[in-house]
Structure formats: structure tokens, C-alpha cells
mmCIF file of C-alpha atoms and ligand atoms in Angstrom:
data_model
loop_
_atom_site.group_PDB
_atom_site.id
_atom_site.type_symbol
_atom_site.label_atom_id
_atom_site.label_comp_id
_atom_site.label_asym_id
_atom_site.label_seq_id
_atom_site.Cartn_x
_atom_site.Cartn_y
_atom_site.Cartn_z
ATOM 1 C CA MET A 1 -4.969 13.472 39.677
ATOM 2 C CA ALA A 2 -1.978 15.769 39.649
ATOM 3 C CA ALA A 3 0.374 15.868 36.612
ATOM 4 C CA ALA A 4 2.881 13.769 38.438
ATOM 5 C CA SER A 5 1.339 10.514 39.564
ATOM 6 C CA LEU A 6 2.273 8.315 42.536
ATOM 7 C CA VAL A 7 4.668 5.431 42.086
ATOM 8 C CA HIS A 8 4.661 2.631 39.458
ATOM 9 C CA SER A 9 7.128 0.537 37.285
ATOM 10 C CA SER A 10 7.457 -2.651 35.038
ATOM 11 C CA LEU A 11 6.556 -6.059 35.410
ATOM 12 C CA CYS A 12 6.865 -9.202 37.678
ATOM 13 C CA ARG A 13 6.343 -12.855 37.740
ATOM 14 C CA PRO A 14 4.777 -14.632 34.947
ATOM 15 C CA SER A 15 2.774 -16.899 36.924
ATOM 16 C CA SER A 16 0.779 -14.326 38.517
ATOM 17 C CA PHE A 17 -0.184 -12.448 35.317
ATOM 18 C CA LEU A 18 -3.605 -12.514 34.022
ATOM 19 C CA HIS A 19 -3.282 -11.834 30.380
ATOM 20 C CA GLN A 20 -6.292 -10.022 29.612
ATOM 21 C CA GLN A 21 -7.504 -8.744 26.345
ATOM 22 C CA TYR A 22 -9.692 -5.806 25.965
ATOM 23 C CA HIS A 23 -10.820 -3.528 23.145
ATOM 24 C CA HIS A 24 -11.709 0.039 22.740
ATOM 25 C CA HIS A 25 -12.212 2.545 19.917
ATOM 26 C CA ARG A 26 -8.977 4.453 20.121
ATOM 27 C CA PHE A 27 -6.288 2.001 20.298
ATOM 28 C CA ARG A 28 -5.830 -1.572 19.113
ATOM 29 C CA THR A 29 -6.194 -4.580 21.352
ATOM 30 C CA PHE A 30 -3.603 -4.991 24.086
ATOM 31 C CA ALA A 31 -2.585 -7.715 26.339
ATOM 32 C CA LEU A 32 -2.603 -6.466 29.813
ATOM 33 C CA SER A 33 0.226 -8.002 31.502
ATOM 34 C CA ILE A 34 -0.157 -6.821 35.116
ATOM 35 C CA PRO A 35 -0.100 -8.813 38.257
ATOM 36 C CA PHE A 36 -3.730 -9.384 39.058
ATOM 37 C CA PRO A 37 -5.149 -11.032 42.046
ATOM 38 C CA SER A 38 -7.779 -13.453 40.824
ATOM 39 C CA SER A 39 -9.314 -13.704 44.252
ATOM 40 C CA GLY A 40 -10.168 -10.001 44.208
ATOM 41 C CA SER A 41 -8.120 -9.614 47.312
ATOM 42 C CA PRO A 42 -5.145 -7.075 47.013
ATOM 43 C CA ALA A 43 -1.779 -7.994 46.036
ATOM 44 C CA SER A 44 1.101 -7.192 48.403
ATOM 45 C CA LEU A 45 4.499 -6.705 46.949
ATOM 46 C CA PHE A 46 5.646 -6.362 50.470
ATOM 47 C CA SER A 47 5.086 -10.116 51.180
ATOM 48 C CA SER A 48 8.207 -11.135 49.494
ATOM 49 C CA LEU A 49 10.178 -8.638 51.586
ATOM 50 C CA SER A 50 8.825 -9.778 54.869
ATOM 51 C CA SER A 51 9.996 -13.311 54.552
ATOM 52 C CA GLY A 52 13.436 -14.816 54.080
ATOM 53 C CA SER A 53 11.721 -17.447 51.756
ATOM 54 C CA PRO A 54 9.164 -15.523 49.640
ATOM 55 C CA GLN A 55 8.139 -18.542 47.863
ATOM 56 C CA LYS A 56 6.575 -20.053 50.948
ATOM 57 C CA LYS A 57 4.277 -17.074 51.248
ATOM 58 C CA SER A 58 1.232 -16.384 49.278
ATOM 59 C CA ARG A 59 2.214 -13.697 46.850
ATOM 60 C CA TRP A 60 -1.432 -12.443 47.066
ATOM 61 C CA ALA A 61 -1.849 -12.445 50.707
ATOM 62 C CA PRO A 62 -3.964 -9.546 51.884
ATOM 63 C CA VAL A 63 -1.961 -6.473 52.610
ATOM 64 C CA ALA A 64 -3.049 -6.645 56.224
ATOM 65 C CA ALA A 65 -0.981 -9.664 57.068
ATOM 66 C CA VAL A 66 2.188 -8.420 55.343
ATOM 67 C CA LEU A 67 2.513 -4.753 55.570
ATOM 68 C CA GLU A 68 6.120 -4.878 56.172
ATOM 69 C CA VAL A 69 8.936 -3.708 54.379
ATOM 70 C CA GLY A 70 12.110 -5.020 55.900
ATOM 71 C CA GLY A 71 10.409 -6.232 58.864
ATOM 72 C CA VAL A 72 9.519 -2.644 59.590
ATOM 73 C CA LYS A 73 6.103 -1.864 59.391
ATOM 74 C CA ILE A 74 4.471 0.196 57.107
ATOM 75 C CA ASN A 75 2.488 -0.429 60.317
ATOM 76 C CA ALA A 76 4.524 2.439 61.581
ATOM 77 C CA ILE A 77 1.848 4.581 59.855
ATOM 78 C CA TYR A 78 -0.760 2.782 61.585
ATOM 79 C CA GLU A 79 1.027 3.307 64.870
ATOM 80 C CA TYR A 80 1.363 6.985 64.059
ATOM 81 C CA PHE A 81 -2.292 7.473 63.703
ATOM 82 C CA ASP A 82 -3.309 5.121 66.477
ATOM 83 C CA ALA A 83 -1.025 7.125 68.837
ATOM 84 C CA ASN A 84 -2.058 10.502 67.650
ATOM 85 C CA TYR A 85 -5.803 9.989 67.358
ATOM 86 C CA SER A 86 -6.384 7.560 70.134
ATOM 87 C CA GLY A 87 -6.954 4.581 67.850
ATOM 88 C CA LYS A 88 -10.041 6.178 66.089
ATOM 89 C CA PHE A 89 -8.739 5.542 62.519
ATOM 90 C CA VAL A 90 -10.569 2.561 61.162
ATOM 91 C CA LYS A 91 -8.276 0.490 58.788
ATOM 92 C CA PHE A 92 -9.404 -1.247 55.480
ATOM 93 C CA ASP A 93 -6.942 -3.214 53.539
ATOM 94 C CA ASN A 94 -9.003 -5.742 51.698
ATOM 95 C CA LEU A 95 -11.327 -3.850 49.572
ATOM 96 C CA SER A 96 -11.429 -5.125 45.968
ATOM 97 C CA PRO A 97 -9.278 -3.315 43.473
ATOM 98 C CA ILE A 98 -11.881 -3.793 40.754
ATOM 99 C CA VAL A 99 -14.147 -0.839 41.105
ATOM 100 C CA SER A 100 -16.751 0.905 38.754
ATOM 101 C CA THR A 101 -15.789 3.991 36.965
ATOM 102 C CA LYS A 102 -18.395 5.807 39.160
ATOM 103 C CA GLU A 103 -16.415 4.958 42.239
ATOM 104 C CA ASN A 104 -12.999 5.506 40.754
ATOM 105 C CA PHE A 105 -13.907 8.798 38.973
ATOM 106 C CA ASP A 106 -17.497 10.227 39.311
ATOM 107 C CA ASP A 107 -17.784 9.938 43.016
ATOM 108 C CA VAL A 108 -14.481 11.929 43.486
ATOM 109 C CA LEU A 109 -15.519 14.539 41.037
ATOM 110 C CA VAL A 110 -13.043 13.611 38.283
ATOM 111 C CA PRO A 111 -14.340 15.506 35.183
ATOM 112 C CA ALA A 112 -15.617 13.497 32.230
ATOM 113 C CA ASP A 113 -12.711 14.828 30.040
ATOM 114 C CA HIS A 114 -9.970 14.190 32.691
ATOM 115 C CA VAL A 115 -6.966 12.469 31.129
ATOM 116 C CA SER A 116 -6.786 9.788 33.856
ATOM 117 C CA ARG A 117 -10.046 8.449 32.515
ATOM 118 C CA SER A 118 -8.347 7.580 29.244
ATOM 119 C CA TYR A 119 -7.647 4.043 28.183
ATOM 120 C CA ASN A 120 -4.144 5.378 27.853
ATOM 121 C CA ASP A 121 -3.892 5.936 31.547
ATOM 122 C CA THR A 122 -6.184 3.493 33.419
ATOM 123 C CA TYR A 123 -6.632 -0.248 32.985
ATOM 124 C CA TYR A 124 -10.404 -0.805 32.064
ATOM 125 C CA VAL A 125 -11.832 -4.165 32.749
ATOM 126 C CA ASN A 126 -14.937 -3.133 30.597
ATOM 127 C CA ALA A 127 -16.571 0.164 29.904
ATOM 128 C CA ASN A 128 -17.849 0.648 33.505
ATOM 129 C CA THR A 129 -15.249 -1.175 35.529
ATOM 130 C CA VAL A 130 -11.559 -0.406 36.124
ATOM 131 C CA LEU A 131 -8.704 -1.566 38.264
ATOM 132 C CA ARG A 132 -8.618 1.362 40.702
ATOM 133 C CA CYS A 133 -6.029 3.870 39.865
ATOM 134 C CA HIS A 134 -6.202 5.283 43.439
ATOM 135 C CA THR A 135 -7.525 4.344 46.638
ATOM 136 C CA SER A 136 -9.556 7.533 46.599
ATOM 137 C CA ALA A 137 -12.040 5.191 44.882
ATOM 138 C CA HIS A 138 -13.234 4.186 48.313
ATOM 139 C CA GLN A 139 -13.799 7.539 49.968
ATOM 140 C CA VAL A 140 -17.363 7.941 49.153
ATOM 141 C CA GLU A 141 -18.435 4.398 50.045
ATOM 142 C CA LEU A 142 -16.854 4.687 53.507
ATOM 143 C CA LEU A 143 -17.968 8.069 54.192
ATOM 144 C CA ARG A 144 -21.541 6.863 53.332
ATOM 145 C CA GLN A 145 -21.050 4.050 55.710
ATOM 146 C CA GLY A 146 -20.642 6.762 58.406
ATOM 147 C CA HIS A 147 -16.872 6.464 58.942
ATOM 148 C CA ASN A 148 -15.207 9.737 60.107
ATOM 149 C CA GLN A 149 -11.564 8.735 60.263
ATOM 150 C CA PHE A 150 -10.165 5.815 58.128
ATOM 151 C CA LEU A 151 -7.092 4.493 56.267
ATOM 152 C CA VAL A 152 -7.519 2.469 53.251
ATOM 153 C CA THR A 153 -4.599 0.466 52.011
ATOM 154 C CA GLY A 154 -4.388 -1.428 48.582
ATOM 155 C CA ASP A 155 -2.922 -2.044 45.275
ATOM 156 C CA VAL A 156 -3.530 0.518 42.652
ATOM 157 C CA TYR A 157 -2.901 0.236 38.839
ATOM 158 C CA ARG A 158 -1.770 2.731 36.294
ATOM 159 C CA ARG A 159 -0.552 2.643 32.802
ATOM 160 C CA ASP A 160 2.576 4.588 32.623
ATOM 161 C CA SER A 161 6.143 5.050 31.367
ATOM 162 C CA ILE A 162 8.959 2.754 32.701
ATOM 163 C CA ASP A 163 11.643 3.996 35.009
ATOM 164 C CA ALA A 164 13.090 3.659 38.526
ATOM 165 C CA THR A 165 10.175 5.189 40.172
ATOM 166 C CA HIS A 166 7.265 3.959 38.044
ATOM 167 C CA TYR A 167 5.588 0.562 38.065
ATOM 168 C CA PRO A 168 2.147 -0.242 36.817
ATOM 169 C CA VAL A 169 1.105 -1.639 40.085
ATOM 170 C CA PHE A 170 1.858 -0.014 43.311
ATOM 171 C CA HIS A 171 0.330 0.513 46.781
ATOM 172 C CA GLN A 172 -1.402 3.461 48.242
ATOM 173 C CA MET A 173 -2.645 4.393 51.589
ATOM 174 C CA GLU A 174 -5.645 6.777 51.762
ATOM 175 C CA GLY A 175 -6.562 8.652 54.814
ATOM 176 C CA VAL A 176 -9.621 10.620 55.475
ATOM 177 C CA ARG A 177 -10.592 12.720 58.484
ATOM 178 C CA VAL A 178 -13.982 14.264 58.969
ATOM 179 C CA PHE A 179 -14.490 17.283 61.425
ATOM 180 C CA SER A 180 -17.651 18.435 63.017
ATOM 181 C CA PRO A 181 -18.315 22.193 63.266
ATOM 182 C CA ASP A 182 -17.416 22.456 67.115
ATOM 183 C CA GLU A 183 -13.881 21.378 66.245
ATOM 184 C CA TRP A 184 -13.189 24.290 63.927
ATOM 185 C CA GLN A 185 -15.428 26.798 65.600
ATOM 186 C CA ALA A 186 -13.350 26.673 68.784
ATOM 187 C CA SER A 187 -10.245 27.512 66.882
ATOM 188 C CA GLY A 188 -11.421 30.848 65.428
ATOM 189 C CA LEU A 189 -10.490 29.596 61.959
ATOM 190 C CA ASP A 190 -12.654 29.000 59.111
ATOM 191 C CA ALA A 191 -13.430 25.348 58.335
ATOM 192 C CA THR A 192 -11.183 25.040 55.373
ATOM 193 C CA SER A 193 -8.128 26.756 56.912
ATOM 194 C CA TYR A 194 -8.689 24.586 59.955
ATOM 195 C CA ALA A 195 -8.756 21.360 58.063
ATOM 196 C CA ALA A 196 -5.769 22.349 55.914
ATOM 197 C CA MET A 197 -3.737 23.242 58.974
ATOM 198 C CA ASP A 198 -4.562 20.040 60.781
ATOM 199 C CA LEU A 199 -3.677 17.998 57.677
ATOM 200 C CA LYS A 200 -0.247 19.549 57.163
ATOM 201 C CA LYS A 201 0.416 18.985 60.793
ATOM 202 C CA SER A 202 -0.723 15.383 60.677
ATOM 203 C CA LEU A 203 1.379 14.602 57.748
ATOM 204 C CA GLU A 204 4.492 16.571 58.675
ATOM 205 C CA GLY A 205 4.162 14.722 61.904
ATOM 206 C CA LEU A 206 3.880 11.410 60.121
ATOM 207 C CA ALA A 207 6.946 12.147 57.859
ATOM 208 C CA CYS A 208 8.954 13.118 60.958
ATOM 209 C CA HIS A 209 7.904 9.789 62.694
ATOM 210 C CA LEU A 210 9.053 7.865 59.583
ATOM 211 C CA PHE A 211 12.001 9.656 58.229
ATOM 212 C CA GLY A 212 13.398 11.778 61.106
ATOM 213 C CA ASP A 213 15.174 14.585 59.266
ATOM 214 C CA VAL A 214 14.942 14.436 55.571
ATOM 215 C CA GLU A 215 14.467 17.373 53.333
ATOM 216 C CA MET A 216 10.876 17.909 52.350
ATOM 217 C CA ARG A 217 8.574 20.457 50.841
ATOM 218 C CA TRP A 218 4.977 21.235 50.257
ATOM 219 C CA VAL A 219 3.850 22.014 46.773
ATOM 220 C CA ASP A 220 0.576 23.405 45.671
ATOM 221 C CA THR A 221 -1.352 21.232 43.211
ATOM 222 C CA TYR A 222 -4.722 20.330 41.765
ATOM 223 C CA PHE A 223 -6.860 17.269 42.510
ATOM 224 C CA PRO A 224 -10.340 17.279 41.350
ATOM 225 C CA PHE A 225 -11.406 15.920 44.786
ATOM 226 C CA THR A 226 -9.666 18.491 47.056
ATOM 227 C CA ASN A 227 -9.280 22.075 47.345
ATOM 228 C CA PRO A 228 -6.793 23.468 48.345
ATOM 229 C CA SER A 229 -4.554 20.518 47.302
ATOM 230 C CA PHE A 230 -0.899 19.846 48.103
ATOM 231 C CA GLU A 231 1.764 17.303 47.363
ATOM 232 C CA LEU A 232 4.570 16.462 49.885
ATOM 233 C CA GLU A 233 7.948 15.992 48.130
ATOM 234 C CA ILE A 234 11.099 14.328 49.650
ATOM 235 C CA TYR A 235 14.597 14.943 48.371
ATOM 236 C CA PHE A 236 15.803 11.573 47.192
ATOM 237 C CA GLN A 237 18.613 10.576 44.952
ATOM 238 C CA GLU A 238 19.242 14.041 43.959
ATOM 239 C CA LYS A 239 15.678 14.754 42.859
ATOM 240 C CA TRP A 240 12.338 15.753 44.526
ATOM 241 C CA MET A 241 10.059 12.825 44.675
ATOM 242 C CA GLU A 242 6.401 13.138 45.261
ATOM 243 C CA VAL A 243 5.278 10.901 48.063
ATOM 244 C CA LEU A 244 1.870 11.967 48.620
ATOM 245 C CA GLY A 245 -1.054 13.922 47.453
ATOM 246 C CA CYS A 246 -3.609 15.550 49.829
ATOM 247 C CA GLY A 247 -5.991 18.463 50.468
ATOM 248 C CA VAL A 248 -9.249 19.703 51.831
ATOM 249 C CA THR A 249 -12.102 17.414 50.551
ATOM 250 C CA GLU A 250 -14.359 19.212 48.031
ATOM 251 C CA GLN A 251 -17.671 19.981 49.847
ATOM 252 C CA GLU A 252 -19.581 18.393 46.947
ATOM 253 C CA ILE A 253 -18.202 15.012 48.041
ATOM 254 C CA LEU A 254 -19.200 15.458 51.627
ATOM 255 C CA LYS A 255 -22.729 16.727 50.529
ATOM 256 C CA ARG A 256 -23.104 13.528 48.406
ATOM 257 C CA SER A 257 -22.127 11.490 51.403
ATOM 258 C CA ASP A 258 -24.802 13.282 53.528
ATOM 259 C CA ARG A 259 -22.236 15.276 55.590
ATOM 260 C CA MET A 260 -23.278 18.863 54.453
ATOM 261 C CA ASP A 261 -22.122 20.324 57.928
ATOM 262 C CA ASN A 262 -18.774 18.809 58.045
ATOM 263 C CA VAL A 263 -15.305 19.572 56.666
ATOM 264 C CA ALA A 264 -12.818 16.864 55.927
ATOM 265 C CA TRP A 265 -9.195 16.365 54.649
ATOM 266 C CA ALA A 266 -7.780 13.385 52.696
ATOM 267 C CA PHE A 267 -4.416 12.224 51.577
ATOM 268 C CA GLY A 268 -3.093 9.435 49.363
ATOM 269 C CA LEU A 269 0.484 8.072 50.178
ATOM 270 C CA GLY A 270 2.505 6.009 47.740
ATOM 271 C CA LEU A 271 3.838 3.230 49.879
ATOM 272 C CA GLU A 272 6.751 1.922 47.703
ATOM 273 C CA ARG A 273 8.054 5.340 47.252
ATOM 274 C CA LEU A 274 7.960 5.994 50.969
ATOM 275 C CA ALA A 275 9.860 2.687 51.455
ATOM 276 C CA MET A 276 12.352 3.663 48.930
ATOM 277 C CA VAL A 277 13.220 6.770 50.967
ATOM 278 C CA LEU A 278 13.181 4.846 54.394
ATOM 279 C CA PHE A 279 15.371 2.125 53.138
ATOM 280 C CA GLU A 280 17.268 3.969 50.444
ATOM 281 C CA ILE A 281 16.023 1.475 47.676
ATOM 282 C CA PRO A 282 17.175 2.842 44.423
ATOM 283 C CA ASP A 283 14.674 1.115 42.211
ATOM 284 C CA ILE A 284 11.103 0.284 42.495
ATOM 285 C CA ARG A 285 11.546 -3.056 40.626
ATOM 286 C CA LEU A 286 13.459 -4.298 43.576
ATOM 287 C CA PHE A 287 10.186 -4.718 45.429
ATOM 288 C CA TRP A 288 9.424 -7.545 43.064
ATOM 289 C CA SER A 289 12.862 -9.195 43.362
ATOM 290 C CA THR A 290 13.216 -12.604 44.686
ATOM 291 C CA ASP A 291 17.068 -12.304 44.657
ATOM 292 C CA GLU A 292 18.372 -13.265 48.090
ATOM 293 C CA ARG A 293 20.843 -10.389 48.038
ATOM 294 C CA PHE A 294 17.770 -8.267 48.350
ATOM 295 C CA THR A 295 15.337 -10.057 50.423
ATOM 296 C CA SER A 296 17.836 -11.155 52.919
ATOM 297 C CA GLN A 297 18.569 -7.619 53.694
ATOM 298 C CA PHE A 298 15.163 -6.979 55.006
ATOM 299 C CA SER A 299 14.343 -10.212 56.680
ATOM 300 C CA GLU A 300 14.442 -8.747 60.142
ATOM 301 C CA GLY A 301 15.216 -5.101 59.561
ATOM 302 C CA GLN A 302 14.309 -2.145 61.746
ATOM 303 C CA LEU A 303 13.084 1.242 60.658
ATOM 304 C CA GLY A 304 16.706 2.037 60.405
ATOM 305 C CA ALA A 305 17.730 -0.621 57.960
ATOM 306 C CA LYS A 306 19.272 0.594 54.734
ATOM 307 C CA PHE A 307 19.560 -1.094 51.451
ATOM 308 C CA LYS A 308 23.131 -2.221 50.828
ATOM 309 C CA PRO A 309 23.768 -2.113 47.086
ATOM 310 C CA PHE A 310 25.034 -5.293 45.529
ATOM 311 C CA SER A 311 26.636 -5.338 42.263
ATOM 312 C CA LYS A 312 24.258 -4.761 39.373
ATOM 313 C CA PHE A 313 24.218 -6.855 36.449
ATOM 314 C CA PRO A 314 25.188 -5.015 33.275
ATOM 315 C CA PRO A 315 22.417 -3.313 31.190
ATOM 316 C CA CYS A 316 21.916 -3.744 27.549
ATOM 317 C CA TYR A 317 20.556 -0.999 25.358
ATOM 318 C CA LYS A 318 18.592 -1.356 22.203
ATOM 319 C CA ASP A 319 17.357 1.469 19.954
ATOM 320 C CA VAL A 320 14.185 1.314 17.891
ATOM 321 C CA SER A 321 13.170 4.119 15.371
ATOM 322 C CA PHE A 322 9.814 4.235 13.766
ATOM 323 C CA TRP A 323 7.282 6.621 12.124
ATOM 324 C CA ILE A 324 4.321 7.280 14.436
ATOM 325 C CA SER A 325 0.650 7.391 13.822
ATOM 326 C CA ASP A 326 -1.754 9.730 15.317
ATOM 327 C CA SER A 327 -2.829 7.106 17.853
ATOM 328 C CA PHE A 328 0.730 6.542 19.180
ATOM 329 C CA THR A 329 1.296 7.055 22.823
ATOM 330 C CA GLU A 330 4.420 6.341 25.043
ATOM 331 C CA ASN A 331 2.204 4.426 27.539
ATOM 332 C CA ASN A 332 1.084 2.051 24.825
ATOM 333 C CA LEU A 333 4.618 1.391 23.718
ATOM 334 C CA CYS A 334 5.641 0.754 27.377
ATOM 335 C CA GLU A 335 2.789 -1.627 27.704
ATOM 336 C CA VAL A 336 3.865 -3.567 24.641
ATOM 337 C CA VAL A 337 7.471 -3.716 25.851
ATOM 338 C CA ARG A 338 6.350 -4.880 29.328
ATOM 339 C CA GLY A 339 4.144 -7.436 27.765
ATOM 340 C CA ILE A 340 7.246 -8.892 26.018
ATOM 341 C CA ALA A 341 10.092 -8.333 28.362
ATOM 342 C CA GLY A 342 8.313 -8.131 31.751
ATOM 343 C CA ASP A 343 10.620 -6.975 34.469
ATOM 344 C CA LEU A 344 13.728 -7.227 32.217
ATOM 345 C CA VAL A 345 12.947 -3.885 30.914
ATOM 346 C CA GLU A 346 14.457 -1.163 33.170
ATOM 347 C CA GLU A 347 13.734 1.981 31.106
ATOM 348 C CA VAL A 348 12.068 3.151 27.873
ATOM 349 C CA GLN A 349 13.353 6.565 26.988
ATOM 350 C CA LEU A 350 12.695 8.757 23.986
ATOM 351 C CA ILE A 351 16.070 9.712 22.726
ATOM 352 C CA ASP A 352 15.175 11.357 19.321
ATOM 353 C CA ASN A 353 12.011 12.960 17.755
ATOM 354 C CA PHE A 354 11.707 14.804 14.444
ATOM 355 C CA THR A 355 9.086 15.555 11.992
ATOM 356 C CA ASN A 356 10.026 15.554 8.183
ATOM 357 C CA LYS A 357 8.793 17.855 5.427
ATOM 358 C CA LYS A 358 5.854 15.530 4.711
ATOM 359 C CA GLY A 359 4.731 15.950 8.229
ATOM 360 C CA MET A 360 5.741 12.413 9.296
ATOM 361 C CA THR A 361 7.042 12.130 12.786
ATOM 362 C CA SER A 362 9.725 9.778 13.778
ATOM 363 C CA HIS A 363 10.616 8.629 17.227
ATOM 364 C CA CYS A 364 13.677 6.720 18.453
ATOM 365 C CA TYR A 365 13.276 5.014 21.853
ATOM 366 C CA ARG A 366 16.164 3.516 23.764
ATOM 367 C CA ILE A 367 15.101 0.342 25.663
ATOM 368 C CA ALA A 368 17.365 -0.569 28.638
ATOM 369 C CA TYR A 369 17.147 -4.214 29.563
ATOM 370 C CA ARG A 370 18.616 -5.352 32.749
ATOM 371 C CA SER A 371 17.811 -8.058 35.192
ATOM 372 C CA THR A 372 18.003 -7.539 38.830
ATOM 373 C CA GLU A 373 18.794 -11.224 39.185
ATOM 374 C CA ARG A 374 21.171 -12.431 36.560
ATOM 375 C CA SER A 375 23.287 -11.572 33.447
ATOM 376 C CA LEU A 376 21.370 -11.504 30.455
ATOM 377 C CA THR A 377 22.804 -13.199 27.234
ATOM 378 C CA ASP A 378 23.125 -11.463 23.870
ATOM 379 C CA GLU A 379 20.915 -14.082 22.285
ATOM 380 C CA GLU A 380 18.062 -13.411 24.788
ATOM 381 C CA ILE A 381 18.180 -9.814 24.469
ATOM 382 C CA ASN A 382 18.341 -9.968 20.716
ATOM 383 C CA GLN A 383 15.273 -12.239 20.774
ATOM 384 C CA LEU A 384 13.352 -9.822 23.193
ATOM 385 C CA GLN A 385 14.071 -6.907 20.954
ATOM 386 C CA TRP A 386 13.042 -8.755 17.946
ATOM 387 C CA ASN A 387 9.753 -9.712 19.644
ATOM 388 C CA VAL A 388 9.367 -6.127 20.722
ATOM 389 C CA ARG A 389 9.766 -4.898 17.203
ATOM 390 C CA GLU A 390 7.274 -7.385 15.966
ATOM 391 C CA ALA A 391 4.681 -6.563 18.628
ATOM 392 C CA MET A 392 5.292 -2.758 17.896
ATOM 393 C CA GLN A 393 4.245 -3.303 14.335
ATOM 394 C CA SER A 394 1.263 -5.423 14.997
ATOM 395 C CA LYS A 395 -0.155 -3.558 17.948
ATOM 396 C CA LEU A 396 0.961 -0.012 17.710
ATOM 397 C CA ASN A 397 0.260 0.845 14.145
ATOM 398 C CA VAL A 398 3.734 2.319 13.551
ATOM 399 C CA VAL A 399 6.022 1.915 10.763
ATOM 400 C CA LEU A 400 9.617 0.742 11.888
ATOM 401 C CA ARG A 401 12.521 2.451 10.209
HETATM 402 N N1 LIG B 501 -5.687 10.046 44.691
HETATM 403 C C1 LIG B 501 -4.542 10.978 44.588
HETATM 404 C C2 LIG B 501 -3.569 10.258 43.657
HETATM 405 O O1 LIG B 501 -3.558 9.021 43.597
HETATM 406 C C3 LIG B 501 -3.883 11.304 46.058
HETATM 407 C C4 LIG B 501 -4.868 11.957 46.819
HETATM 408 C C5 LIG B 501 -5.653 11.426 47.783
HETATM 409 C C6 LIG B 501 -4.967 13.367 46.758
HETATM 410 C C7 LIG B 501 -6.577 12.098 48.606
HETATM 411 C C8 LIG B 501 -5.772 14.101 47.521
HETATM 412 C C9 LIG B 501 -6.605 13.543 48.479
HETATM 413 O O2 LIG B 501 -2.634 10.894 43.121
#
């Protein structure tokens, strides 16, 4: 995966959490507090947006039925591909998010020492099984089944920092297109250039179809499974935001799928980020909100609907300083904070960092607590912060200062 990973953020509704304990050799035991569909069918955070009364809808309804953000369809993406490729893209949206490490990593050539394989980045169910961290986990299986054009939509899971564009669960759409020799031979281009050209043309067309005129740029990047590899970034809220990664599929992947003579492209699109741009939604946590002031805005929206900001409840900041141990990572800290505060944590930010003469390193983190739905009381925040401090000590092997 590229250095910048696609969309995430903090937590949601307690009733849908599976608190799962796991162990591994490098870190202590953590409670995973991520929303997790027990049925094995993908969760859709879009379901709550498509209904005026989210409670009535199944939170874990398959993505297929509810691929709507604001009444507009992420289906707009399907429409685009159907229109431009005469309905040839086959759609999958109910593949299980629980996959083997082989599918998630090996099959798509992720090197053995790649950081994405670490327990710090990916949610492991056991040593050989993970919650997929990308929809690319299904590429090889579907290529082997003989599909030449397909779209895979689903929930993906990553351990990460906490801020407005990151959440530990988000949705991706993977697209793959395989070409046969006659397609590029006629063009006079070599196979790779042909695929890269077609890929960029397709995705620029898609971006235009969805966004009209937004500022965007291509950035060269690295993915283990594509070469060349690119990211498409969109200028949003005064920053460049990555909305998709893509590239020309590594020949080795095609070889393993018995497609030696073909060339292919693939992309992976972050659906929440795309919706953030489309609807000018400033914070990824809002996708999980049941606040009427949010959900009502999108009950019958069109592609042109824009988020109308409503007054935010005040944030409350708490700092925590501590001596770190060698095994300390920011992702683990965020996991602990999320485990306690769930969606009430808006951001976890390193604000001070120094090493003393004895070689001990101190970090100070500022935690921003804020609800999108109500005012938090001092008492409640103090209790949360107290619990966070306790959990940090018991789970992170750090010494509070
Ligand atoms: N799997 C990549 C990610 O999640 C995106 C991607 C998909 C890149 C397909 C290239 C090809 O970041």
C-alpha cells in the first residue's frame, strides 16, 4: 500500500461492536472495538444516510441494497461503468471481509516485511486470517474465476491514527479490467502503456462524471501489486486528499491467475472520501451519525446536495504525557483511546516529543473529545480521560508523567 492509506476514523455504535481479544508477540492484548458484522456480510455505513429513520434499517444490510449517500448513489459509479463499458463490469458487494493473509497479502505480492502486514496496521483474527485491509484481497480469486471486468465493493479495516479523514472501518470499491492482446496491438502502444492510458482515461472520466470540475492531480506512487502505480488526489478543504490508488497490474498476478498473455489495470477507491468531496462533508465520523440534523439532509438528496453545516458542539481537549517504551506506537494508543471513548474522540495528536539525557523519550498527546450529537459534560470527559489513562498504563506499557 502507499504511504498514505485510504480513508478511516474512530468509532461507532456500541451495540454493533464485537469486542475481540487477540494476542501477539510484539504488543500486549488489545480489545478490538471495531464494528464487525457477525453475519460475515459487509457493513454499510451508507445505510444510515439513505433513510430518514436509520434505526429501522439494518445497520449491517449488505452494501448492495444501500449504496447511497444522500439518496445519490455511489451507484453513480456503477452507472458510469455500465454506460462506458456496455454493462460488462460484474459487481460484487457481498464478499466476506474476513480473508486469509494469503488473499490479503501474498496473492497481491505484498512483501513479507511490508508494514501493512504488521499487527500495528491490520486487524488480525488469528495468525492466518485478517479483516481485509483492502478490496484488492479479492482480485486473484475473481481473476481465477475468469472475470475480466469487475467491481468489488465492501468494508475494509485498518488500524490508524484518529482525525477527520481517518476511520478504522471504511468502504472501498475495487475495479479490475483485463485486456487481451488484440486490444493493445491495434493501438500501436505496448501493453503497459496502453493499460495505463486506458486506466487514467477511465478514472478521469469517472471523476468528471461524479464531481464536474474539481481540482485534481495524478501522483506517482508505489503499490506492491501494480506497476506503474498512481494516486488520484482531489483538492478538498485546503488540502490534497487521496481518493484512489491504481495502476497496471503486476504481470506476476496475472500469471498466477493463468492470464499470462493479458495485461490489466486495477484501482481501489475510498468511498467515504469520495462522498466527502461530493457532499462537502467535513468529517468522516459524520457517516456514523444518527443526528437528524445530518441524516435529514441526505434523505432525498441528489448528486448536487451539499452538506449544510450545523452548529458543532464544543470540543474538550485533554493532554496526557508519558514515557514511552520501545513497543509504543501511535496506532496502539489510538486503539486504546477508541476502545474507551469510541466516537467521542475526534483527534489524537502528538504535541510534544523529547528524549532526556538518560535516553528516555516522552510524548505528550492532546486528545480532542467532541460529540457530533450532544454537549459533553465535564464530569463525563474527566471520567473518560481517567479511563484512558488507566488503560494506557495497563495496555501500552508506558509510564504516565
Ligand atoms: N489496495 C490499494 C489501497 O487500498 C488501492 C489500489 C487498488 C491500488 C488497486 C492499486 C490497485 O490503498
